[in-house]
XYZ file of C-alpha atoms in Angstrom:
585
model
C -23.105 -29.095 -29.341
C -19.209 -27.964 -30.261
C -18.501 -27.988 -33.690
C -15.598 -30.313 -35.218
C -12.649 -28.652 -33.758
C -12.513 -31.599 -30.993
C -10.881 -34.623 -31.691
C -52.603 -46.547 -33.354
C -53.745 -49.905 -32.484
C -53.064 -51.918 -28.938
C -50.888 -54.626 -28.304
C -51.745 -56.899 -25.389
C -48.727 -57.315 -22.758
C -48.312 -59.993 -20.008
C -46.296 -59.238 -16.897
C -46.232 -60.929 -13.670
C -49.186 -62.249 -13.550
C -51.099 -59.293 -14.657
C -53.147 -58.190 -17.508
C -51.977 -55.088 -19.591
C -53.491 -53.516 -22.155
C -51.174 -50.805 -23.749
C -51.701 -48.180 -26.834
C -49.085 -48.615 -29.576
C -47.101 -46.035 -30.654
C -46.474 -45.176 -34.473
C -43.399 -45.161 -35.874
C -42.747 -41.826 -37.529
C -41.328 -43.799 -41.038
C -42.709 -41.224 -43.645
C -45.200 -38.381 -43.402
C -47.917 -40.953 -45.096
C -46.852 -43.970 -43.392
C -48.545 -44.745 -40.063
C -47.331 -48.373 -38.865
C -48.093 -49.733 -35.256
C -45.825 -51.759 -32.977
C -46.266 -53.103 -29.460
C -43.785 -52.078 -26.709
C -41.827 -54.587 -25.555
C -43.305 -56.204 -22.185
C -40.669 -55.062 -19.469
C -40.659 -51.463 -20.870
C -43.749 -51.221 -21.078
C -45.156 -51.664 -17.544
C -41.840 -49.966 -15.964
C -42.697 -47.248 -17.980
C -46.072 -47.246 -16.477
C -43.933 -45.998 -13.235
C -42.549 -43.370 -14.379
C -44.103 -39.724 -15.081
C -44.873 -38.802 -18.082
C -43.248 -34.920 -18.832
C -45.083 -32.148 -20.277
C -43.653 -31.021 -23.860
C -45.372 -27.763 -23.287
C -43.786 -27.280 -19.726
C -40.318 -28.093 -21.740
C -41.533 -25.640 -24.344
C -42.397 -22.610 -21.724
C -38.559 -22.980 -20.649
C -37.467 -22.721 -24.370
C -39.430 -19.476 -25.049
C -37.829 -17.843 -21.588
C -34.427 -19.260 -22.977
C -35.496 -17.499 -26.342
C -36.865 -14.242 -23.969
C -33.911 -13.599 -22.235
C -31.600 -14.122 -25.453
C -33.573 -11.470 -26.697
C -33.079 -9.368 -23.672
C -29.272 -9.746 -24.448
C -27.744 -8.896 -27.530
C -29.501 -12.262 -29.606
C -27.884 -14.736 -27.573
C -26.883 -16.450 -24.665
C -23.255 -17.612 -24.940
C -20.842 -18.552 -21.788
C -19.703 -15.393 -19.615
C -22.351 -13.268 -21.466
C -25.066 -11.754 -19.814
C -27.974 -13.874 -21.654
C -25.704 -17.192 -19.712
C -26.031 -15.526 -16.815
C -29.849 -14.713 -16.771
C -30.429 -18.259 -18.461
C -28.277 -19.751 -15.097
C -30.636 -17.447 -12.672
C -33.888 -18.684 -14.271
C -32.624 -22.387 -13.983
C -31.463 -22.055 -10.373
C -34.179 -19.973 -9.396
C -36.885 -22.999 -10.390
C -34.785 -25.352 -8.821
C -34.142 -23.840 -5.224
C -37.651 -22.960 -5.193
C -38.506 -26.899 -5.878
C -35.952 -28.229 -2.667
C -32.544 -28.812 -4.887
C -29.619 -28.463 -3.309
C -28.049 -26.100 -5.826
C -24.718 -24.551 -6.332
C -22.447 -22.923 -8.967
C -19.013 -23.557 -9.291
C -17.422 -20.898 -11.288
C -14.663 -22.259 -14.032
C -11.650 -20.385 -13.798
C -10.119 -21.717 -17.112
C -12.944 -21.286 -19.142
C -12.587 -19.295 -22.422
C -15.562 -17.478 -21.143
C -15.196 -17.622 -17.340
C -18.264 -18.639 -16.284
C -20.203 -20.402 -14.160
C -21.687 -24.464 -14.083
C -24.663 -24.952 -12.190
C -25.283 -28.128 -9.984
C -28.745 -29.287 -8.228
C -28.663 -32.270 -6.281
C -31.983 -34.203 -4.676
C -31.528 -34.124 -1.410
C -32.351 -38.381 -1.603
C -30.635 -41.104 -2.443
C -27.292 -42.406 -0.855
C -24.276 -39.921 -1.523
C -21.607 -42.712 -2.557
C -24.280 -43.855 -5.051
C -24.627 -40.750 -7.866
C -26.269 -40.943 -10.722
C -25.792 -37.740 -12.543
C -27.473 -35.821 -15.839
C -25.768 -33.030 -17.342
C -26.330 -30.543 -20.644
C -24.999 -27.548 -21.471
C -26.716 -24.395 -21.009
C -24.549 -22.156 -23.382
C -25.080 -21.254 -26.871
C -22.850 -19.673 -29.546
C -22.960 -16.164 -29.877
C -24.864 -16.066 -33.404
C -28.067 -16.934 -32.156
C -30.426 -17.594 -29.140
C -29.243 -21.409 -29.200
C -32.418 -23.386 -28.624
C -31.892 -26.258 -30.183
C -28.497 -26.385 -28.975
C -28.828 -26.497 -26.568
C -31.857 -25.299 -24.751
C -33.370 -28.166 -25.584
C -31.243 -30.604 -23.245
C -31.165 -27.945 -20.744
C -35.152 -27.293 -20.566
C -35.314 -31.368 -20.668
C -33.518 -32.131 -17.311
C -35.147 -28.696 -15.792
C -38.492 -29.791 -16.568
C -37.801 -33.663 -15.269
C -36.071 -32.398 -12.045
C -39.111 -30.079 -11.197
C -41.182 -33.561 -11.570
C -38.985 -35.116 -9.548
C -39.242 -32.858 -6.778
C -42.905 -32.558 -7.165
C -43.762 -36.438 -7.219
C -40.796 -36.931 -4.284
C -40.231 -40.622 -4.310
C -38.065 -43.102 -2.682
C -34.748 -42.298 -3.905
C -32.770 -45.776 -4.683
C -29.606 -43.398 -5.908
C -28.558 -39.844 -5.507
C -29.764 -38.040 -8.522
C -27.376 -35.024 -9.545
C -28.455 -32.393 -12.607
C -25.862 -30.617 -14.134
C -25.657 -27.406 -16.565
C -22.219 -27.129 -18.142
C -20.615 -23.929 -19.452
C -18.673 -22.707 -22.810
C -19.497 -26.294 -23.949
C -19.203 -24.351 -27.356
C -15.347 -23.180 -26.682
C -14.175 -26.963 -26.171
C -16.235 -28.630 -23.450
C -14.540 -26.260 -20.604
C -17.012 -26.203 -17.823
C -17.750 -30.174 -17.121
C -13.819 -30.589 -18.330
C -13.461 -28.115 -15.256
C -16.061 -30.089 -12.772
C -14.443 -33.149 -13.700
C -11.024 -32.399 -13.012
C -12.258 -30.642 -9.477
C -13.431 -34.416 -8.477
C -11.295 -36.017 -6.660
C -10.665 -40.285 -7.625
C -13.379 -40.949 -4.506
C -15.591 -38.616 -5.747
C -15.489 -39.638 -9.119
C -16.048 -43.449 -8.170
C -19.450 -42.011 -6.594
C -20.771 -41.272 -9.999
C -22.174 -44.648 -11.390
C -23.536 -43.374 -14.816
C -23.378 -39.688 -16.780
C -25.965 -39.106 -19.372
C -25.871 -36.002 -21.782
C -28.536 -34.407 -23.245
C -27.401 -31.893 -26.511
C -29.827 -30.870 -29.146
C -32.533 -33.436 -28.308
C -35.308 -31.201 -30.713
C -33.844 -31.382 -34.225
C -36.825 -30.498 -36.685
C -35.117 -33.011 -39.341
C -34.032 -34.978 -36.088
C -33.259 -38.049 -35.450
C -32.714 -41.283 -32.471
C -29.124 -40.915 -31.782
C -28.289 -42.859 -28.304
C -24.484 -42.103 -26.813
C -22.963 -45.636 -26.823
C -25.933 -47.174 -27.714
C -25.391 -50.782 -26.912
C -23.549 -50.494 -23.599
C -25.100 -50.911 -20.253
C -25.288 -47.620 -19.270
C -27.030 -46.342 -22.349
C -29.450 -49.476 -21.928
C -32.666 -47.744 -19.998
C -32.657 -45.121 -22.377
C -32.212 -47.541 -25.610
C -35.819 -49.456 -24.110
C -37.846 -46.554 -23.657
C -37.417 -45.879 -27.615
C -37.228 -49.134 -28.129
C -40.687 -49.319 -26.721
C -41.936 -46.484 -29.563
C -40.427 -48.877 -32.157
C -37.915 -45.907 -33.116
C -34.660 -48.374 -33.469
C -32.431 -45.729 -32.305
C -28.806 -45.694 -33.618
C -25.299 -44.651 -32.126
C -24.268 -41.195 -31.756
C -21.379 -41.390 -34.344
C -21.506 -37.217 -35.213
C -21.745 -36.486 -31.579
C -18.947 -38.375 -29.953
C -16.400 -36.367 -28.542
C -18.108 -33.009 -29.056
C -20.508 -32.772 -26.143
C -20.382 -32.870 -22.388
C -19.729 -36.675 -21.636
C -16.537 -36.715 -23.180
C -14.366 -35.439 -20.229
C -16.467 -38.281 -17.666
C -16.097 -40.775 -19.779
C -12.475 -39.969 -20.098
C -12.289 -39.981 -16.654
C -13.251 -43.888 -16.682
C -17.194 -42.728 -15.640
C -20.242 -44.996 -17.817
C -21.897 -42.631 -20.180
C -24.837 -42.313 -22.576
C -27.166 -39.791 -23.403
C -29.803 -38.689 -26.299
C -28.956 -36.560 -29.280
C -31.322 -35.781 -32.402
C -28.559 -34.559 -34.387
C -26.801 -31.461 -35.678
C -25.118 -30.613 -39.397
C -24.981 -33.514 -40.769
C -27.641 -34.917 -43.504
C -30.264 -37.561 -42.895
C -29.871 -40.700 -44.852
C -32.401 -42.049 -46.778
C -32.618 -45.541 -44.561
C -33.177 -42.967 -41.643
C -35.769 -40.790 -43.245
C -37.760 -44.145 -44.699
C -37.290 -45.636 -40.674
C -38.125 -41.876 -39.009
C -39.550 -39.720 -41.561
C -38.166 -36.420 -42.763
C -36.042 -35.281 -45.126
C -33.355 -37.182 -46.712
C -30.117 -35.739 -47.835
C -30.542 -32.669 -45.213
C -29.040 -31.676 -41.739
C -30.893 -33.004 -39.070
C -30.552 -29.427 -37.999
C -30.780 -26.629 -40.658
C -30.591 -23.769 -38.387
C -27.446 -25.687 -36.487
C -24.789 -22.666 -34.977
C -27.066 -20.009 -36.741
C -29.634 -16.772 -35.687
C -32.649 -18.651 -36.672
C -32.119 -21.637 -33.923
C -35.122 -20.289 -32.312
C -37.994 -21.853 -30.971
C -39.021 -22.175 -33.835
C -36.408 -24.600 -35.050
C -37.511 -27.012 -32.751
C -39.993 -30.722 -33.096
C -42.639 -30.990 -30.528
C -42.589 -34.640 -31.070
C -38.543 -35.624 -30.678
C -38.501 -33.083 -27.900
C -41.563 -35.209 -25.908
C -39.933 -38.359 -26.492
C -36.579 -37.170 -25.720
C -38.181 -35.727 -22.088
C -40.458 -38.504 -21.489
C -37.296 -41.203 -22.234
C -34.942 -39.044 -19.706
C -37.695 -39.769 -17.050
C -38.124 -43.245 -17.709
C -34.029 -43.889 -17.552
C -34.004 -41.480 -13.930
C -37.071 -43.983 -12.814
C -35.516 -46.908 -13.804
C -31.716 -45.992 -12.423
C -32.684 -43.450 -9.257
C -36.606 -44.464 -8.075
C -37.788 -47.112 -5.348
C -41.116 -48.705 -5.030
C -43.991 -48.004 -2.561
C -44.840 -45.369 -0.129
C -41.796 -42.907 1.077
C -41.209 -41.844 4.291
C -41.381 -38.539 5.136
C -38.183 -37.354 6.099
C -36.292 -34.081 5.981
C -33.097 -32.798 6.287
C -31.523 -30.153 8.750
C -28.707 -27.529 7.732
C -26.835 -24.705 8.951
C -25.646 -21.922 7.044
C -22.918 -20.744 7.982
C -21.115 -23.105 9.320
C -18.700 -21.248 11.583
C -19.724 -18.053 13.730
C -17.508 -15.952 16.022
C -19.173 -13.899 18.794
C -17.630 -11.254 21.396
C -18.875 -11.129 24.511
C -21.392 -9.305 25.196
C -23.037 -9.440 21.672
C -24.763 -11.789 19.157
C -24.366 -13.323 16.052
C -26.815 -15.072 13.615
C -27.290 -17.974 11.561
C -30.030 -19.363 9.306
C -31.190 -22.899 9.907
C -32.990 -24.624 6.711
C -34.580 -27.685 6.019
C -36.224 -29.456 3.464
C -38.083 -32.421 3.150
C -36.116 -35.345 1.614
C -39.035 -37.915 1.325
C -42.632 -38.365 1.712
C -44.743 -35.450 2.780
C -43.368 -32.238 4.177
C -44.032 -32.062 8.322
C -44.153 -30.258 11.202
C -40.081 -29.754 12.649
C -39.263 -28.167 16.553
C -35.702 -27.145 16.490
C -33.645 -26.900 19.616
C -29.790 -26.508 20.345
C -27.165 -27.986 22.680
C -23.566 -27.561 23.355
C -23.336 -24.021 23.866
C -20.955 -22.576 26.446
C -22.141 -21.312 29.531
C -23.505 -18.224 29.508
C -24.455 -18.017 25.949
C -28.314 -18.376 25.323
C -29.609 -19.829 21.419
C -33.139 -19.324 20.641
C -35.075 -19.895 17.002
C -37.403 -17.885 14.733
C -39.697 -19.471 14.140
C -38.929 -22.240 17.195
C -41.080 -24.833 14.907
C -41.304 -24.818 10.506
C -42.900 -26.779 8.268
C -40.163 -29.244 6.433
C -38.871 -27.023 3.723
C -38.834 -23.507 5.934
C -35.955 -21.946 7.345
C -35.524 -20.402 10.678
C -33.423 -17.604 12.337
C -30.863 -18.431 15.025
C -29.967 -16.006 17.677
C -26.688 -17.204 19.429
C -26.316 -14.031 22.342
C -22.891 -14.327 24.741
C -23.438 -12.313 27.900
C -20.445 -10.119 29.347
C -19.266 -13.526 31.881
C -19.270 -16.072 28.623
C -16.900 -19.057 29.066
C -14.215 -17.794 25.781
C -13.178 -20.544 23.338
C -14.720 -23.025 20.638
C -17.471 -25.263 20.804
C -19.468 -27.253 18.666
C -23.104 -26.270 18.568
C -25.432 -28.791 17.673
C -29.095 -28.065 15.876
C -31.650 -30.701 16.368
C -34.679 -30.673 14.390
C -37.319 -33.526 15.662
C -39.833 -34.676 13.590
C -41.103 -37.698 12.815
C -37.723 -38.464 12.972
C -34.413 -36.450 14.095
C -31.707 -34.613 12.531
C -29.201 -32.774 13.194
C -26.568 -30.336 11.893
C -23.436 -28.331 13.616
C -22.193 -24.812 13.779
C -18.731 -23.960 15.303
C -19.147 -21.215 17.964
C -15.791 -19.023 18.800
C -16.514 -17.044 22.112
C -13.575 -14.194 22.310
C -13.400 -12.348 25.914
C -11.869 -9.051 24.429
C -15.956 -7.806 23.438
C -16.990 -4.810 21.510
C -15.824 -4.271 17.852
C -12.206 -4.213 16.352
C -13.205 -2.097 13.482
C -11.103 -0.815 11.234
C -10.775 -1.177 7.241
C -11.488 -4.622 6.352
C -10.023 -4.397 2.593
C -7.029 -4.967 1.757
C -4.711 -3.198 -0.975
C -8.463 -1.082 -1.763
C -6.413 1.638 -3.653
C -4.856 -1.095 -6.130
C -1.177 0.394 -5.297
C 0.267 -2.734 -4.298
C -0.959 -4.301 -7.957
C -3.140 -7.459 -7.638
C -1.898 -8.316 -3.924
C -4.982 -9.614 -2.449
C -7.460 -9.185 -5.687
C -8.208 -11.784 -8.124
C -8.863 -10.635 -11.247
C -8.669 -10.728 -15.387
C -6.292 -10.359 -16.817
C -4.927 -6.742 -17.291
C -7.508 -5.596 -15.074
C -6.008 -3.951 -12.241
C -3.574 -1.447 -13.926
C -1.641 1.965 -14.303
C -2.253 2.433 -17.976
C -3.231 6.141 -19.256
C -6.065 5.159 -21.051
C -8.466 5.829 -17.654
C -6.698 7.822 -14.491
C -6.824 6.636 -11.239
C -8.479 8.774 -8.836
C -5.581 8.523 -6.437
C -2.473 7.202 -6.884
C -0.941 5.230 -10.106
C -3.512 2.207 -10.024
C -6.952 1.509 -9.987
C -9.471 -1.183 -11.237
C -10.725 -0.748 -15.179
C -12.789 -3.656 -16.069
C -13.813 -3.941 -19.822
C -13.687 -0.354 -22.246
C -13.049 -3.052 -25.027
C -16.113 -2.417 -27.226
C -16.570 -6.219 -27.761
C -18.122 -8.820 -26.198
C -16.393 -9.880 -23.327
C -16.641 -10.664 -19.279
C -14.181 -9.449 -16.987
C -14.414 -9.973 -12.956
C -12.519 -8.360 -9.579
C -12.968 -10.026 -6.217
C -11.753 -10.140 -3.082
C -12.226 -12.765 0.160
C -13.060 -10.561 3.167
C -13.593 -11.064 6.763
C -16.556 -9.117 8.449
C -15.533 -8.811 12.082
C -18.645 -9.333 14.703
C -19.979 -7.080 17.635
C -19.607 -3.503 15.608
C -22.422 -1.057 15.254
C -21.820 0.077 10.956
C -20.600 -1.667 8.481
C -20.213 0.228 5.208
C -19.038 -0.775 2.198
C -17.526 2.329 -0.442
C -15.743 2.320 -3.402
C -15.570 5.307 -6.278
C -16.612 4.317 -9.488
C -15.920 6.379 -12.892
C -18.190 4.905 -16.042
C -16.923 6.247 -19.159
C -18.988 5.087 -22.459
C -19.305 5.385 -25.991
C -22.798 4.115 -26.355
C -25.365 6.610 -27.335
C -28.353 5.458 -26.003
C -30.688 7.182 -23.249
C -32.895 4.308 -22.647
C -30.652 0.627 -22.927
C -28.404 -0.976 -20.838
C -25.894 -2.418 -23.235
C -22.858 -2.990 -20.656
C -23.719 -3.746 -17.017
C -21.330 -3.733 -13.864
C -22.598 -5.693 -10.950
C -21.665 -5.734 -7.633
C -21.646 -8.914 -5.116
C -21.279 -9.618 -1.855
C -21.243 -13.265 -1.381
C -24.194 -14.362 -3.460
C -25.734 -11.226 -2.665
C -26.072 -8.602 -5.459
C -26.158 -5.032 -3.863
C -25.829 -2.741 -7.073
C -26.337 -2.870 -10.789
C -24.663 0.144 -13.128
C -24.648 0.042 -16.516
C -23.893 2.644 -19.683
C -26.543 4.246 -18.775
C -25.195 5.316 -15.502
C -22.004 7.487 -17.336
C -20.817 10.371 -15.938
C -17.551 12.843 -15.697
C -15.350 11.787 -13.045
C -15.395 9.162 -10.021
C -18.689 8.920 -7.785
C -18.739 7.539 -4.414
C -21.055 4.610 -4.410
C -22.110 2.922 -0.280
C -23.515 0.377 0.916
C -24.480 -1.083 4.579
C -23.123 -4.303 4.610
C -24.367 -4.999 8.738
C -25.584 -8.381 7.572
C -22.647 -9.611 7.223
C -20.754 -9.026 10.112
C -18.954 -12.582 11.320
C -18.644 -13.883 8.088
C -16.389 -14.431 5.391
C -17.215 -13.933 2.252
C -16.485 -12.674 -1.441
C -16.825 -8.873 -2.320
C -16.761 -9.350 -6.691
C -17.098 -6.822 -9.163
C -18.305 -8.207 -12.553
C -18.063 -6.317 -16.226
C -20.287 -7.035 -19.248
C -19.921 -5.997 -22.483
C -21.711 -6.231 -25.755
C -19.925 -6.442 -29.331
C -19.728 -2.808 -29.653
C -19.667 0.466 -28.134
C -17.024 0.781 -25.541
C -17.855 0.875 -21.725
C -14.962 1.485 -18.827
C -16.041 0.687 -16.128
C -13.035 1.715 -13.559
C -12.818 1.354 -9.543
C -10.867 2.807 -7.083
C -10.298 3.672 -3.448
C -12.358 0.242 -1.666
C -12.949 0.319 1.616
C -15.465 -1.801 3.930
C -15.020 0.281 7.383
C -15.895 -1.087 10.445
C -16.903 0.826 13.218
């Protein structure tokens, strides 16, 4: 969470009809005191529906959070490189459950950075309900409390969803926000990309920061509105009279929705300030202390975290998503069929590719043919595989033969299962054939300033400090000997139909780091999402070395060549580019 700158027994239930015995839950009131009370009917049985969500699971994402902090300088805070390994390890379990997953990188961040956004692929689109926390920490410790513990919450209960896979009454969108820490920048950011459609779509927000406190307590976002009510009943059920969020409003993610006229809620356990002595009597603890001792510091660790708020924290996030997001009965197995990309051009006489995915939206995962129509004449699409299990991908081959009728058309992919979907690709046919070759980048010696680049600030430049290797300009990202993130990128067409594709650029890596053995300050290089290179300190040398690359795979597409620059808190690495070219021939 930001700091201040921003303004044993059983109880008997009845319910329709049926018989319900149920196991009260204690009220934590004082290390000593053990007192029993019955969950009220209607919560009760609902919760019967929904899952119940492994602490330990939660706990195995906090040590990797705590792992990779390790791995990178103590910490993981926005635009560092512990964010961006704690963003990989989310979005790597979540595309390998079925989430629709992007990142959407926040330009005006403090830190620029990326957010991260899964979506189940069920649900209605125009009805979103959406859960968010933010996946930064500060830069003086590993920030598991706050706030791994919100983000390992909604990463644990989106891996259940996907693995139960029930009717979906409601979209269900997970969110992990950004330099939360500098002033709520990365959902500020999402929010303000929404247009007023999209943001009627989104029928509740609930935020999740520091829901582990070890002195913790039941702190509930605008606790006695609607939106706030499913997860007010699943404490309610515990008997653990839950109380508003007063420390917490403004200074967490659900400011900027709610702001934007969006219902929100959410859970918090609390953060600097002290427990009162009503709240320790009503949920044990310490009176007089921070709900959080270790709040903003190095020792918010995995150790600074309560088993027991975390589980009920998890388990009531599952029993709101249930209650908001989940139908009844049996679902039907259904899938979904995409295309990726979107858009293809093709010469005559050659071939281009694309990759078809699916992914099972409901039910049980099945058996899908794919086929294609609305090609021109004369240009043949075949699949492999021809057939995947819902959830598999495929290869498609789109080949134009020398007498191909030129233009665009609109290729449609059918995938027939149990029941049919479909998905489009638009097909340009030119008559000229071959390859037009050439140099694809633009401005590649940086002569021309940042014509065509994007960049930080400052980072394409003629200053002395680092010489060019030709000309006046080149590329020098970081050389600060502080933490800090700096990125170059540029949008580039891949033309179609040519036999090479390489990708060069000379690269000079001057440092004043010491060590033989760790990678302190890291360049990488991107093509799309693709990473083709990694250099770091330890890669320092005298002078500018060519580095190449194939790049054949991408041929017909458009996409983003990015250089990005790490840097720790000390110890000075340049990193500094010049002469780019991507020649094809």
């Amino acid at each position: 969470m930001r700091g201040r700158t921003l303004s044993a027994g059983t109880a008997l239930a009845v319910f329709a009809g049926m018989t319900v015995t149920l196991a009260a839950q204690p009220v934590a009131a004082s290390p000593t005191t053990t007192t029993t009370v019955a969950r009220p009917i209607a919560a009760s049985v609902a919760a019967l529906a929904a899952p119940d969500i492994s602490v330990t699971n939660v706990q195995a994402h906090l040590t990797q959070f705590n792992s990779i902090a390790s791995s990178n300088g103590g910490n993981r805070r926005a635009g560092s490189a512990g964010y961006t390994a704690s963003l990989s390890y989310v979005k790597s379990r979540l595309q390998s459950a079925g989430y629709t997953v992007s990142e959407q990188y926040c330009s005006s961040c403090t830190y620029p950075s990326n957010n991260l956004i899964a979506e189940w692929p069920g649900g209605p689109t125009d009805q979103v309900v959406m859960f968010g926390a933010h996946l930064d920490g500060v830069s003086a410790g590993p920030g598991i409390n706050d706030n791994g513990t919100g983000s390992a919450t909604l990463l644990e209960n989106a891996l259940v969803l996907a693995a139960q896979n029930p009717t979906m009454t409601k979209k269900v969108r997970f969110a992990w926000w950004t330099d939360e820490e500098q002033g709520l920048n990365g959902s500020r950011f999402y929010v303000n990309s929404l247009s007023s459609t999209q943001r009627g779509y989104i029928k509740g927000y609930y935020n999740f920061d520091m829901v582990g406190s070890t002195n913790g307590g039941y702190f509930i976002n605008r606790v006695s509105s609607t939106t706030a009510a499913p997860l007010k009943a699943y404490w309610d059920s515990l008997g653990l009279q839950p109380e508003e969020n007063v420390e917490g409003q403004g200074r967490s993610d659900d400011y900027y929705f709610q702001q934007a006229g969006i219902p929100t809620s959410g859970y918090a356990a609390g953060a600097s300030a002290r427990k009162t002595s009503a709240q320790a009597t009503k949920w044990g603890g310490t009176a007089n202390s921070a709900y959080d001792p270790c709040y903003h510091r190095s020792c918010d660790t995995t150790a600074n975290v309560s088993a027991t708020v975390l589980n009920r924290s998890a388990d009531g996030v599952a029993y709101a998503l249930w209650q908001l997001a989940v139908g009844g009965g049996t679902p039907t197995n259904d899938f979904s069929v995409a295309v990726s990309p979107t858009t293809r051009t093709v010469a005559r006489g050659a071939s281009t590719t694309a990759t078809v995915s699916t992914a099972t939206t409901s039910g049980s995962a099945q058996s899908v043919s794919l086929s294609a129509s609305g090609a021109p004449s004369g240009v043949s699409v075949s699949f492999s595989p021809s057939s995947v299990t819902s959830g598999g991908s495929a290869t498609m081959t789109l080949t134009a033969s020398a007498s191909a009728t030129t233009g665009t058309f609109t290729v449609t992919v059918t995938g027939t299962g149990s029941v049919t979907r479909t998905a489009s690709l638009t097909l340009t046919v030119t008559g000229t054939g071959g390859c037009s070759g050439g140099q694809v980048i633009g401005n590649g010696g940086f002569e021309s300033g940042a014509t065509v680049w994007t960049s930080s600030s400052g980072v394409i430049t003629n200053a002395s400090g680092q010489p060019a290797r030709t000309g006046s300009y080149k590329a020098w990202l970081n050389g600060y000997g502080s933490t800090r993130t700096e990125t170059l990128s540029q949008s580039v067409t891949v033309p179609a139909g040519c036999a090479s594709y390489t990708l060069s650029f000379w690269l000079h890596i001057d440092t004043a780091e010491t060590t033989g053995s760790t990678a302190y300050d890291k360049l990488t290089v991107r093509m799309g999402s693709t990473t083709l290179a990694t250099y770091s300190n330890l890669n320092a040398a005298a002078g500018y070395v060519q580095r190449s690359f194939s790049v054949a795979g991408f041929a017909g597409q458009t996409v983003t060549l990015t250089f990005t620059g790490t840097e720790d808190a000390s110890l000075q690495t340049s990193f500094v580019i010049d002469d780019v070219t991507l020649q094809a021939s």
